[in-house]
Amino acid sequence: MRTTVGIIGGGPAGLLLARLLHRAGVDCVVLEARTREYVEQRQRAGMLEQGTVDALREAGAAERLVAEGLVHQGIELRFDRERHHIDFPALTGGRTVTIYAQTEIVKDLVALQLADGPPLLFEAAALAVENPQSATPVVRFRHEGRERTLTCDWIAGCDGFHGISRDVFPAGTGRSYAHEYPYSWLGILAEVPPSCDELIYARGERGFALHSMRSPSVSRLYLQVSNGTDADDWPDDRIWDELAARFAIDGDWTLERGPISAKSVTTMRSYVHEPMRHGRLLLAGDAAHIVPPTGAKGLNLAVADVRVLARAFIELHRTGNTQLLDRYSELCLRRVWQATRFSDDMTRMLHAQPNGDAFDDRMQLARLRRITASRHAAAELAVNYSGLPLPL
């Protein structure tokens, strides 16, 4: 097989890149190791920055998003049994965020790709990237029981944190930065309408809790738990009781309970790999960086990478100019590090520290009080949460 851009990974990053390239007349092939059923059911993020919504519109993949997505005007912070609304449009000049599950984005992009897009091969496991510094790098992959090759002009590694793309970088050509947090999230999907109109971030002595949603009838909630927690050790009643305690306020508000359809534990980490390019292999999304989910940045960072990468490939296709491709890593990493900083700040401010003391507790409260008392501080949170501009 031969193509202009070989895309390893059929998650939202790889699929969106393929869609943007296809609409601009740039040939590409997507290789996805898993089945279609698996990638369309994989539970991930659901909060979309304004720029992510704009990118899906640009790709012609926003019909269901516009019809079914839940537009939010801000978030709510809870601490000391108080509630505080952060008004995004008032603080950012009109920007909002939208709730629309990543699973639905993937379904939309897969349907478009299979209907009229370039080749999308499921159960096509990438085995190796060969000659990434040559003019014709090759991806070796296994599909339908036999090994095949995809010869490319360029390769986009969109295969996630555990994919093969990042391992292609020879020793000494890159550097990684990592931090493991001393707590995890226990997440649930519940078949019950959300108890809130916007996301609730709750900080308390018992730990952090987040109330989100996937639709008007499905709630998504999280609890801070110890690392190594087994979700099976948390029966449904215990989860609901703990959530109710952490969301409690001095006022009229009730957490609605319902059947829990899924439970999982997510570890918390930050990870950044520099650079994001080796020869003609370019990394995007989780293949290059991971952030804790507190700032809702993972999917949005991947989309931002893809928007820059698509523009670079399209510029090359139309003009022969490689300037944007040559700056791809530099441009993306600027935004990646700011999103990593924001996610880390949110995480440290809202989670109970396992080895913290009374001073740490007061510092967290002081940071929260500053955000709710200062328009400047609230605006900084709102601008970062709703999405920084592309670095172009």
Coordinates of N, CA and C in Angstrom, one line a residue, residues 173-297:
T173 N 17.4 10.9 21.5 CA 16.8 11.9 20.5 C 15.6 12.6 21.2
G174 N 15.2 12.2 22.3 CA 14.0 12.8 23.0 C 14.2 12.7 24.5
R175 N 13.3 13.4 25.2 CA 13.3 13.4 26.6 C 11.8 13.4 27.1
S176 N 11.5 12.6 28.1 CA 10.2 12.6 28.7 C 10.2 13.2 30.1
Y177 N 9.1 13.8 30.5 CA 8.9 14.4 31.8 C 7.6 13.8 32.4
A178 N 7.7 13.2 33.6 CA 6.5 12.5 34.1 C 6.3 12.8 35.6
H179 N 5.0 12.7 36.0 CA 4.7 12.8 37.4 C 3.5 12.0 37.7
E180 N 3.6 11.1 38.7 CA 2.5 10.3 39.2 C 1.9 10.9 40.4
Y181 N 0.6 11.0 40.4 CA -0.1 11.6 41.6 C -0.5 10.6 42.6
P182 N -0.5 10.9 43.9 CA -0.8 9.9 44.9 C -2.2 9.6 45.2
Y183 N -3.1 9.6 44.1 CA -4.5 9.3 44.3 C -5.0 8.9 42.9
S184 N -6.2 8.3 42.8 CA -6.8 7.9 41.6 C -8.3 8.4 41.6
W185 N -9.0 8.2 40.5 CA -10.4 8.5 40.4 C -11.2 7.2 40.2
L186 N -12.2 7.1 41.1 CA -13.2 6.0 40.8 C -14.4 6.7 40.1
G187 N -14.6 6.2 38.8 CA -15.6 6.8 38.0 C -16.8 5.9 37.8
I188 N -17.9 6.5 37.7 CA -19.1 5.7 37.4 C -20.0 6.3 36.3
L189 N -20.7 5.5 35.6 CA -21.8 5.9 34.7 C -23.1 5.5 35.4
A190 N -24.0 6.4 35.5 CA -25.3 6.1 36.2 C -26.4 6.5 35.3
E191 N -27.4 5.6 35.2 CA -28.6 5.8 34.4 C -29.6 6.7 35.2
V192 N -29.2 7.9 35.4 CA -30.1 8.9 36.1 C -29.8 10.3 35.6
P193 N -30.8 11.1 35.4 CA -30.6 12.5 35.0 C -29.6 13.2 35.9
P194 N -28.7 14.1 35.3 CA -27.8 14.8 36.2 C -28.5 15.6 37.2
S195 N -27.8 15.8 38.4 CA -28.4 16.6 39.5 C -27.9 18.0 39.3
C196 N -27.3 18.4 38.2 CA -26.8 19.8 38.0 C -26.9 20.2 36.6
D197 N -26.8 21.5 36.3 CA -26.9 22.0 35.0 C -25.5 22.1 34.4
E198 N -24.5 22.2 35.2 CA -23.1 22.4 34.8 C -22.2 21.5 35.7
L199 N -21.0 21.2 35.3 CA -20.1 20.4 36.0 C -19.8 21.0 37.4
I200 N -19.8 20.1 38.4 CA -19.5 20.5 39.8 C -18.1 19.9 40.2
Y201 N -17.2 20.8 40.6 CA -15.9 20.4 41.1 C -16.0 20.7 42.6
A202 N -16.0 19.6 43.4 CA -16.1 19.7 44.9 C -14.8 19.3 45.6
R203 N -14.4 20.2 46.5 CA -13.2 19.9 47.3 C -13.6 19.9 48.8
G204 N -13.2 18.8 49.5 CA -13.5 18.7 50.9 C -12.5 17.9 51.6
E205 N -12.7 17.8 52.9 CA -11.8 17.0 53.8 C -11.8 15.5 53.4
R206 N -12.9 15.0 52.9 CA -13.0 13.6 52.5 C -12.4 13.3 51.2
G207 N -12.1 14.4 50.4 CA -11.5 14.2 49.1 C -12.3 14.9 48.1
F208 N -11.8 14.8 46.8 CA -12.4 15.5 45.7 C -13.6 14.7 45.1
A209 N -14.5 15.3 44.5 CA -15.6 14.7 43.7 C -16.0 15.6 42.5
L210 N -16.4 14.9 41.5 CA -16.8 15.7 40.2 C -18.1 15.1 39.7
H211 N -19.0 16.0 39.5 CA -20.3 15.6 38.9 C -20.3 16.1 37.5
S212 N -20.3 15.2 36.5 CA -20.4 15.5 35.1 C -21.6 14.8 34.5
M213 N -21.7 14.7 33.2 CA -22.9 14.0 32.6 C -22.5 13.6 31.2
R214 N -23.2 12.7 30.6 CA -23.0 12.3 29.2 C -24.2 12.7 28.3
S215 N -25.4 12.8 29.0 CA -26.6 13.2 28.2 C -27.6 13.6 29.3
P216 N -28.8 14.1 28.8 CA -29.8 14.5 29.8 C -30.3 13.4 30.7
S217 N -30.0 12.1 30.3 CA -30.5 11.0 31.1 C -29.3 10.1 31.7
V218 N -28.1 10.5 31.4 CA -26.9 9.7 31.9 C -26.0 10.6 32.7
S219 N -25.6 10.3 33.9 CA -24.7 11.0 34.7 C -23.3 10.3 34.7
R220 N -22.3 11.1 34.8 CA -20.9 10.6 35.0 C -20.3 11.3 36.2
L221 N -19.9 10.5 37.2 CA -19.4 11.0 38.4 C -18.1 10.4 38.8
Y222 N -17.3 11.1 39.6 CA -16.0 10.6 40.0 C -15.7 10.9 41.5
L223 N -15.0 10.0 42.1 CA -14.5 10.2 43.5 C -13.0 10.0 43.6
Q224 N -12.4 10.9 44.3 CA -10.9 10.7 44.6 C -10.8 9.4 45.5
V225 N -10.0 8.5 45.2 CA -9.7 7.3 45.9 C -8.2 7.1 46.0
S226 N -7.8 6.1 46.9 CA -6.4 5.8 47.0 C -5.9 5.0 45.8
N227 N -4.6 5.2 45.5 CA -4.0 4.4 44.4 C -4.2 2.9 44.8
G228 N -4.4 2.1 43.8 CA -4.6 0.7 44.0 C -6.0 0.3 44.4
T229 N -6.9 1.2 44.4 CA -8.3 0.9 44.7 C -8.9 -0.1 43.7
D230 N -9.7 -1.0 44.1 CA -10.4 -2.0 43.3 C -11.9 -1.5 43.3
A231 N -12.4 -1.2 42.1 CA -13.7 -0.7 42.0 C -14.8 -1.7 42.6
D232 N -14.4 -3.0 42.6 CA -15.4 -3.9 43.1 C -15.5 -3.8 44.7
D233 N -14.6 -3.1 45.3 CA -14.7 -2.9 46.7 C -15.6 -1.8 47.1
W234 N -16.2 -1.1 46.1 CA -17.1 0.0 46.3 C -18.5 -0.4 45.8
P235 N -19.4 -1.0 46.7 CA -20.7 -1.2 46.3 C -21.5 0.1 45.9
D236 N -22.6 0.0 45.2 CA -23.3 1.1 44.7 C -23.7 2.1 45.9
D237 N -24.2 1.5 46.9 CA -24.7 2.4 48.0 C -23.5 3.2 48.7
R238 N -22.4 2.5 48.8 CA -21.2 3.2 49.3 C -20.8 4.4 48.4
I239 N -20.8 4.2 47.1 CA -20.5 5.2 46.2 C -21.4 6.4 46.3
W240 N -22.7 6.2 46.3 CA -23.7 7.2 46.4 C -23.6 8.0 47.7
D241 N -23.4 7.3 48.8 CA -23.3 7.9 50.1 C -22.1 8.8 50.1
E242 N -20.9 8.4 49.6 CA -19.7 9.2 49.6 C -19.9 10.4 48.7
L243 N -20.5 10.2 47.5 CA -20.7 11.3 46.6 C -21.6 12.4 47.3
A244 N -22.6 11.9 47.9 CA -23.5 12.9 48.6 C -22.8 13.7 49.7
A245 N -21.9 13.0 50.4 CA -21.2 13.7 51.5 C -20.2 14.7 50.9
R246 N -19.6 14.4 49.8 CA -18.6 15.3 49.3 C -19.2 16.5 48.5
F247 N -20.4 16.3 48.0 CA -21.1 17.4 47.3 C -22.0 18.3 48.2
A248 N -22.1 17.9 49.5 CA -23.0 18.5 50.4 C -22.8 20.0 50.6
I249 N -23.8 20.8 50.6 CA -23.7 22.3 50.8 C -24.8 22.7 51.8
D250 N -24.6 23.9 52.3 CA -25.6 24.5 53.2 C -26.7 25.2 52.3
G251 N -27.6 24.4 51.8 CA -28.6 24.9 50.9 C -29.5 23.8 50.4
D252 N -30.4 24.2 49.5 CA -31.3 23.2 49.0 C -30.8 22.6 47.7
W253 N -30.2 21.4 47.8 CA -29.7 20.6 46.7 C -29.6 19.2 47.1
T254 N -30.0 18.3 46.2 CA -30.0 16.9 46.4 C -29.4 16.1 45.3
L255 N -28.5 15.2 45.6 CA -27.9 14.3 44.6 C -28.9 13.2 44.3
E256 N -29.3 13.2 43.0 CA -30.2 12.1 42.6 C -29.4 10.8 42.4
R257 N -30.0 9.7 42.8 CA -29.3 8.4 42.7 C -30.0 7.5 41.7
G258 N -29.3 6.6 41.1 CA -29.9 5.7 40.1 C -29.0 4.5 39.9
P259 N -29.4 3.6 39.0 CA -28.6 2.4 38.7 C -27.2 2.8 38.1
I260 N -26.2 2.1 38.6 CA -24.8 2.4 38.1 C -24.5 1.3 37.0
S261 N -24.2 1.7 35.8 CA -24.0 0.8 34.7 C -22.5 0.4 34.5
A262 N -21.6 1.3 35.0 CA -20.2 1.0 34.8 C -19.4 1.7 35.9
K263 N -18.3 1.0 36.3 CA -17.4 1.5 37.3 C -15.9 1.3 36.8
S264 N -15.1 2.2 37.0 CA -13.7 2.0 36.7 C -12.8 2.9 37.5
V265 N -11.5 2.6 37.6 CA -10.5 3.4 38.4 C -9.5 3.9 37.4
T266 N -9.3 5.2 37.4 CA -8.3 5.9 36.6 C -7.2 6.4 37.4
T267 N -5.9 6.1 37.0 CA -4.8 6.6 37.7 C -4.5 8.0 37.2
M268 N -3.8 8.8 38.0 CA -3.6 10.2 37.6 C -2.1 10.4 37.4
R269 N -1.8 10.9 36.2 CA -0.4 11.2 35.8 C -0.3 12.4 34.9
S270 N 0.8 13.0 34.9 CA 1.2 14.0 33.8 C 2.4 13.4 33.1
Y271 N 2.4 13.5 31.8 CA 3.6 13.0 31.0 C 3.7 13.9 29.7
V272 N 4.9 14.3 29.4 CA 5.1 15.0 28.2 C 6.4 14.5 27.5
H273 N 6.4 14.2 26.2 CA 7.5 13.8 25.5 C 8.0 14.9 24.5
E274 N 9.2 15.2 24.6 CA 9.8 16.2 23.7 C 11.0 15.6 22.9
P275 N 11.1 15.9 21.6 CA 10.1 16.6 20.8 C 9.0 15.7 20.3
M276 N 8.1 16.2 19.5 CA 6.9 15.5 19.0 C 7.2 15.1 17.6
R277 N 8.4 15.2 17.1 CA 8.7 14.8 15.7 C 10.1 14.1 15.7
H278 N 10.1 13.0 14.9 CA 11.4 12.4 14.6 C 11.4 12.1 13.1
G279 N 12.2 12.8 12.4 CA 12.2 12.6 10.9 C 10.8 12.9 10.3
R280 N 10.2 11.9 9.7 CA 8.9 12.1 9.1 C 7.8 11.5 9.9
L281 N 8.1 11.2 11.2 CA 7.1 10.7 12.1 C 6.8 11.8 13.1
L282 N 5.5 12.1 13.2 CA 5.0 13.2 14.1 C 4.0 12.6 15.0
L283 N 4.2 12.9 16.3 CA 3.2 12.4 17.3 C 2.1 13.4 17.6
A284 N 0.9 12.9 17.9 CA -0.2 13.7 18.3 C -1.0 13.1 19.4
G285 N -1.6 13.9 20.3 CA -2.4 13.4 21.3 C -1.7 12.6 22.4
D286 N -2.3 11.5 22.9 CA -1.7 10.8 24.0 C -0.4 10.1 23.7
A287 N -0.1 9.9 22.5 CA 1.2 9.4 22.1 C 2.3 10.3 22.6
A288 N 2.0 11.6 22.8 CA 3.1 12.6 23.1 C 2.9 13.1 24.5
H289 N 1.6 13.1 25.0 CA 1.4 13.7 26.3 C 0.1 13.2 27.0
I290 N 0.2 13.2 28.3 CA -0.9 12.8 29.2 C -1.1 13.8 30.3
V291 N -2.3 14.2 30.6 CA -2.6 15.1 31.7 C -3.6 14.5 32.6
P292 N -3.6 14.8 33.9 CA -4.7 14.4 34.8 C -6.0 14.9 34.3
P293 N -7.1 14.2 34.5 CA -8.4 14.6 33.9 C -9.1 15.8 34.6
T294 N -8.5 16.3 35.6 CA -9.2 17.4 36.4 C -9.4 18.6 35.5
G295 N -8.5 18.9 34.6 CA -8.7 20.1 33.8 C -9.4 19.8 32.5
A296 N -9.8 18.6 32.2 CA -10.6 18.2 31.0 C -9.8 18.6 29.8
K297 N -8.5 18.2 29.7 CA -7.7 18.7 28.6 C -7.2 17.6 27.7

